[in-house]
Amino acid sequence: MSNKPTAKPTKSERTRAAILEAARELFTEFGYQAATVRDVAHRASIDPAMVIRYFGSKEELFARAASIRLNVPQLKVVDSQAIGETLVRHFLNLWEGPESSCGMAVLLRSAASNEFAAEKMRDVFAAQVRPVVASVGDPATAARRAGLVSSQLLGLAMCRYILRLPPVVDLSQVEIVRAIGPTLQSYVMATDEDAMCKI
Amino acid sequence: MSNKPTAKPTKSERTRAAILEAARELFTEFGYQAATVRDVAHRASIDPAMVIRYFGSKEELFARAASIRLNVPQLKVVDSQAIGETLVRHFLNLWEGPESSCGMAVLLRSAASNEFAAEKMRDVFAAQVRPVVASVGDPATAARRAGLVSSQLLGLAMCRYILRLPPVVDLSQVEIVRAIGPTLQSYVMATDEDAMCKI
DNA sequence: TCTATATGCCAACAGCTGTTGACAAATTCA
DNA sequence: TGAATTTGTCAACAGCTGTTGGCATATAGA
């Protein structure tokens, strides 16, 4: 054990990090089922048995690899007319920015055919999207408004990064912001009179 | 062979139909990988070997089960102000209507983690969505406009039917039409001046 | 009736899966 | 130096996968 309370001098749990990185890459590319423990081990240049010893099981490894922090910006400090654009820009940056690999691809690849991933997706929504939307407008309608926002952003991700629908892949970031920004703006700002609650 | 040119009196290729129906249900619920040939056979009350003998392979069975006809209404005969609403209503009817089982669930469950399903999804877009959108407005921008429409509708399907995000599941059909209709309207009707092409 | 054909079940194959335990090499610490 | 702990490899397990071939049964036509 080299777990000193402070200052961990990185032993050979570079191995652990290597496994986790390999897992992220393969889960991102092939999804939970198709990415095998043996594949992960091979990419991390280590024996499959170590993957299990370090993470307990494939499920736990996936859970580790699928942790997401959206870091959605606080909407109250944003020009209320520019909330939609801000959200789209942030979302594009999560997927295509310099650090990229926000981890959403890991989840989105598997969420459709893996209940565990789907539940984690719902958790991310409840913990990181809904609260942000709730910070502006009527809190009573926040969940619905956040749901609409998610439907558009998740659909964008599906078409652009997962299915790779050519016309959506070909769009520039600016075009996406101009097209989808107003949509999100209307969803976030929707009131009862618009369409949200009564009938 | 009881394949008379006309009037097939349905031999025991009710079996074939039973297998196909079972396959549709299981592919819809669990996706391509998780739905096994043995599961399909069991649900169709027949031996797994028969599934292969009737359809050749699991892949061919999936291809059969994943055939889709969207039957998108002709937009030229629709009030040009109501195109967005029309599209949403039609989409909701495909998923929730009396006949339901439009087959999209089969594809959408697997498209994220199965390249074959993803390609079939792109084919459906190119053959059944883009042409309809191209029938109104500038044909040169039709692919992009259809891509945006697809991003919103696919996102809706993901949230409501696949991930089952509670706030999106709880929306009534009317609420969805009122919220998303205007979005699709703006996407379908978008012109260069709006946001579509230049920069 | 006998025969040919369609329909179906059974057992088994080869391959892959996650996971486990025993054992070797390397490292650390005294 | 020697002993203990970490880090790793290897072989094997039990279970599942799609798929195949052989053999029984039922049906239909003569």
Tab-separated table of N, CA and C in Angstrom, chain A residues 11-81:
chain	number	residue	atom	x	y	z
A	11	LYS	N	2.418	5.096	-8.125
A	11	LYS	CA	3.064	3.789	-8.287
A	11	LYS	C	2.656	3.226	-9.641
A	12	SER	N	2.701	1.889	-9.654
A	12	SER	CA	2.159	1.234	-10.839
A	12	SER	C	0.652	1.078	-10.704
A	13	GLU	N	0.025	2.148	-10.379
A	13	GLU	CA	-1.387	2.245	-10.691
A	13	GLU	C	-1.508	3.213	-11.854
A	14	ARG	N	-0.419	3.427	-12.542
A	14	ARG	CA	-0.510	3.843	-13.924
A	14	ARG	C	-1.254	2.741	-14.669
A	15	THR	N	-1.043	1.510	-14.224
A	15	THR	CA	-1.768	0.397	-14.831
A	15	THR	C	-3.266	0.622	-14.740
A	16	ARG	N	-3.694	0.984	-13.548
A	16	ARG	CA	-5.122	1.243	-13.351
A	16	ARG	C	-5.629	2.309	-14.310
A	17	ALA	N	-4.841	3.353	-14.436
A	17	ALA	CA	-5.230	4.447	-15.333
A	17	ALA	C	-5.231	3.985	-16.786
A	18	ALA	N	-4.240	3.139	-17.125
A	18	ALA	CA	-4.153	2.651	-18.502
A	18	ALA	C	-5.370	1.797	-18.842
A	19	ILE	N	-5.749	0.945	-17.886
A	19	ILE	CA	-6.937	0.114	-18.105
A	19	ILE	C	-8.169	0.989	-18.286
A	20	LEU	N	-8.306	1.981	-17.432
A	20	LEU	CA	-9.478	2.850	-17.490
A	20	LEU	C	-9.534	3.607	-18.813
A	21	GLU	N	-8.387	4.055	-19.265
A	21	GLU	CA	-8.362	4.785	-20.534
A	21	GLU	C	-8.719	3.865	-21.696
A	22	ALA	N	-8.148	2.673	-21.689
A	22	ALA	CA	-8.470	1.707	-22.740
A	22	ALA	C	-9.958	1.375	-22.718
A	23	ALA	N	-10.490	1.222	-21.522
A	23	ALA	CA	-11.911	0.910	-21.392
A	23	ALA	C	-12.763	2.046	-21.954
A	24	ARG	N	-12.403	3.283	-21.634
A	24	ARG	CA	-13.162	4.432	-22.136
A	24	ARG	C	-13.181	4.424	-23.657
A	25	GLU	N	-12.009	4.183	-24.246
A	25	GLU	CA	-11.925	4.201	-25.701
A	25	GLU	C	-12.792	3.110	-26.322
A	26	LEU	N	-12.691	1.899	-25.780
A	26	LEU	CA	-13.412	0.783	-26.393
A	26	LEU	C	-14.912	0.859	-26.120
A	27	PHE	N	-15.289	1.250	-24.917
A	27	PHE	CA	-16.716	1.429	-24.638
A	27	PHE	C	-17.288	2.524	-25.532
A	28	THR	N	-16.500	3.568	-25.762
A	28	THR	CA	-16.955	4.662	-26.624
A	28	THR	C	-17.175	4.176	-28.049
A	29	GLU	N	-16.267	3.325	-28.505
A	29	GLU	CA	-16.322	2.932	-29.908
A	29	GLU	C	-17.320	1.810	-30.178
A	30	PHE	N	-17.422	0.860	-29.230
A	30	PHE	CA	-18.217	-0.337	-29.513
A	30	PHE	C	-19.397	-0.570	-28.581
A	31	GLY	N	-19.483	0.178	-27.494
A	31	GLY	CA	-20.564	-0.048	-26.546
A	31	GLY	C	-20.208	-1.118	-25.516
A	32	TYR	N	-21.065	-1.236	-24.520
A	32	TYR	CA	-20.759	-2.100	-23.378
A	32	TYR	C	-20.564	-3.562	-23.768
A	33	GLN	N	-21.481	-4.103	-24.508
A	33	GLN	CA	-21.440	-5.536	-24.785
A	33	GLN	C	-20.306	-5.925	-25.716
A	34	ALA	N	-20.163	-5.162	-26.793
A	34	ALA	CA	-19.195	-5.545	-27.823
A	34	ALA	C	-17.751	-5.315	-27.379
A	35	ALA	N	-17.538	-4.423	-26.441
A	35	ALA	CA	-16.182	-4.211	-25.932
A	35	ALA	C	-15.906	-5.249	-24.846
A	36	THR	N	-15.002	-6.174	-25.124
A	36	THR	CA	-14.759	-7.265	-24.191
A	36	THR	C	-13.618	-6.930	-23.236
A	37	VAL	N	-13.629	-7.628	-22.116
A	37	VAL	CA	-12.561	-7.460	-21.132
A	37	VAL	C	-11.212	-7.777	-21.768
A	38	ARG	N	-11.195	-8.788	-22.609
A	38	ARG	CA	-9.946	-9.154	-23.274
A	38	ARG	C	-9.451	-8.034	-24.193
A	39	ASP	N	-10.378	-7.386	-24.883
A	39	ASP	CA	-9.993	-6.270	-25.746
A	39	ASP	C	-9.375	-5.137	-24.926
A	40	VAL	N	-10.049	-4.817	-23.832
A	40	VAL	CA	-9.550	-3.738	-22.969
A	40	VAL	C	-8.149	-4.084	-22.483
A	41	ALA	N	-7.979	-5.313	-22.009
A	41	ALA	CA	-6.678	-5.741	-21.495
A	41	ALA	C	-5.608	-5.640	-22.586
A	42	HIS	N	-5.966	-6.092	-23.787
A	42	HIS	CA	-5.010	-6.061	-24.875
A	42	HIS	C	-4.579	-4.632	-25.190
A	43	ARG	N	-5.558	-3.715	-25.214
A	43	ARG	CA	-5.217	-2.320	-25.521
A	43	ARG	C	-4.372	-1.698	-24.411
A	44	ALA	N	-4.592	-2.159	-23.178
A	44	ALA	CA	-3.811	-1.636	-22.056
A	44	ALA	C	-2.509	-2.415	-21.885
A	45	SER	N	-2.267	-3.359	-22.804
A	45	SER	CA	-1.036	-4.166	-22.763
A	45	SER	C	-0.871	-4.876	-21.435
A	46	ILE	N	-1.908	-5.598	-21.054
A	46	ILE	CA	-1.854	-6.291	-19.775
A	46	ILE	C	-2.765	-7.509	-19.835
A	47	ASP	N	-2.669	-8.359	-18.840
A	47	ASP	CA	-3.462	-9.583	-18.842
A	47	ASP	C	-4.918	-9.299	-18.439
A	48	PRO	N	-5.865	-10.002	-19.107
A	48	PRO	CA	-7.282	-9.800	-18.783
A	48	PRO	C	-7.588	-9.971	-17.305
A	49	ALA	N	-6.855	-10.876	-16.657
A	49	ALA	CA	-7.113	-11.103	-15.233
A	49	ALA	C	-6.901	-9.831	-14.413
A	50	MET	N	-5.952	-9.001	-14.830
A	50	MET	CA	-5.674	-7.770	-14.090
A	50	MET	C	-6.843	-6.797	-14.156
A	51	VAL	N	-7.522	-6.797	-15.276
A	51	VAL	CA	-8.672	-5.899	-15.413
A	51	VAL	C	-9.692	-6.198	-14.318
A	52	ILE	N	-9.922	-7.489	-14.124
A	52	ILE	CA	-10.881	-7.887	-13.091
A	52	ILE	C	-10.333	-7.598	-11.695
A	53	ARG	N	-9.050	-7.867	-11.505
A	53	ARG	CA	-8.472	-7.638	-10.178
A	53	ARG	C	-8.495	-6.160	-9.800
A	54	TYR	N	-8.311	-5.311	-10.770
A	54	TYR	CA	-8.285	-3.875	-10.476
A	54	TYR	C	-9.684	-3.284	-10.312
A	55	PHE	N	-10.643	-3.819	-11.048
A	55	PHE	CA	-11.967	-3.179	-11.040
A	55	PHE	C	-13.093	-4.105	-10.577
A	56	GLY	N	-12.774	-5.345	-10.239
A	56	GLY	CA	-13.804	-6.207	-9.665
A	56	GLY	C	-14.628	-6.946	-10.695
A	57	SER	N	-15.168	-6.222	-11.643
A	57	SER	CA	-15.981	-6.851	-12.686
A	57	SER	C	-16.082	-5.892	-13.867
A	58	LYS	N	-16.585	-6.418	-14.974
A	58	LYS	CA	-16.744	-5.575	-16.157
A	58	LYS	C	-17.746	-4.454	-15.894
A	59	GLU	N	-18.792	-4.770	-15.159
A	59	GLU	CA	-19.808	-3.756	-14.854
A	59	GLU	C	-19.226	-2.586	-14.074
A	60	GLU	N	-18.418	-2.919	-13.064
A	60	GLU	CA	-17.821	-1.849	-12.266
A	60	GLU	C	-16.856	-1.027	-13.112
A	61	LEU	N	-16.135	-1.713	-13.985
A	61	LEU	CA	-15.242	-0.984	-14.886
A	61	LEU	C	-16.033	-0.003	-15.742
A	62	PHE	N	-17.156	-0.472	-16.253
A	62	PHE	CA	-17.997	0.401	-17.070
A	62	PHE	C	-18.503	1.588	-16.263
A	63	ALA	N	-18.924	1.292	-15.043
A	63	ALA	CA	-19.426	2.368	-14.187
A	63	ALA	C	-18.354	3.437	-13.984
A	64	ARG	N	-17.111	2.991	-13.781
A	64	ARG	CA	-16.009	3.938	-13.620
A	64	ARG	C	-15.778	4.732	-14.900
A	65	ALA	N	-15.809	4.021	-16.033
A	65	ALA	CA	-15.494	4.670	-17.308
A	65	ALA	C	-16.601	5.635	-17.737
A	66	ALA	N	-17.787	5.448	-17.211
A	66	ALA	CA	-18.940	6.221	-17.682
A	66	ALA	C	-19.288	7.382	-16.759
A	67	SER	N	-18.367	7.780	-15.948
A	67	SER	CA	-18.662	8.932	-15.081
A	67	SER	C	-18.600	10.218	-15.902
A	68	ILE	N	-19.570	11.061	-15.707
A	68	ILE	CA	-19.728	12.248	-16.547
A	68	ILE	C	-19.878	13.509	-15.696
A	69	ARG	N	-19.169	14.522	-16.118
A	69	ARG	CA	-19.412	15.842	-15.524
A	69	ARG	C	-19.676	16.825	-16.642
A	70	LEU	N	-20.935	17.211	-16.793
A	70	LEU	CA	-21.310	18.085	-17.906
A	70	LEU	C	-20.813	19.509	-17.704
A	71	ASN	N	-20.708	19.934	-16.445
A	71	ASN	CA	-20.277	21.317	-16.169
A	71	ASN	C	-21.105	22.340	-16.927
A	72	VAL	N	-22.410	22.149	-16.913
A	72	VAL	CA	-23.286	23.103	-17.595
A	72	VAL	C	-23.141	24.475	-16.928
A	73	PRO	N	-22.938	25.509	-17.715
A	73	PRO	CA	-22.744	26.834	-17.125
A	73	PRO	C	-23.983	27.336	-16.390
A	74	GLN	N	-23.748	28.115	-15.369
A	74	GLN	CA	-24.855	28.747	-14.647
A	74	GLN	C	-25.608	29.675	-15.588
A	75	LEU	N	-26.916	29.470	-15.688
A	75	LEU	CA	-27.674	30.249	-16.661
A	75	LEU	C	-28.057	31.628	-16.147
A	76	LYS	N	-28.000	31.827	-14.844
A	76	LYS	CA	-28.421	33.117	-14.303
A	76	LYS	C	-27.430	34.231	-14.629
A	77	VAL	N	-26.181	33.843	-14.846
A	77	VAL	CA	-25.177	34.870	-15.147
A	77	VAL	C	-25.049	35.094	-16.647
A	78	VAL	N	-25.918	34.426	-17.421
A	78	VAL	CA	-25.857	34.551	-18.879
A	78	VAL	C	-26.967	35.489	-19.350
A	79	ASP	N	-26.678	36.264	-20.372
A	79	ASP	CA	-27.709	37.085	-20.998
A	79	ASP	C	-28.903	36.204	-21.327
A	80	SER	N	-30.067	36.563	-20.807
A	80	SER	CA	-31.228	35.690	-20.909
A	80	SER	C	-31.652	35.457	-22.360
A	81	GLN	N	-31.199	36.294	-23.259
A	81	GLN	CA	-31.509	36.087	-24.673
A	81	GLN	C	-30.559	35.065	-25.304
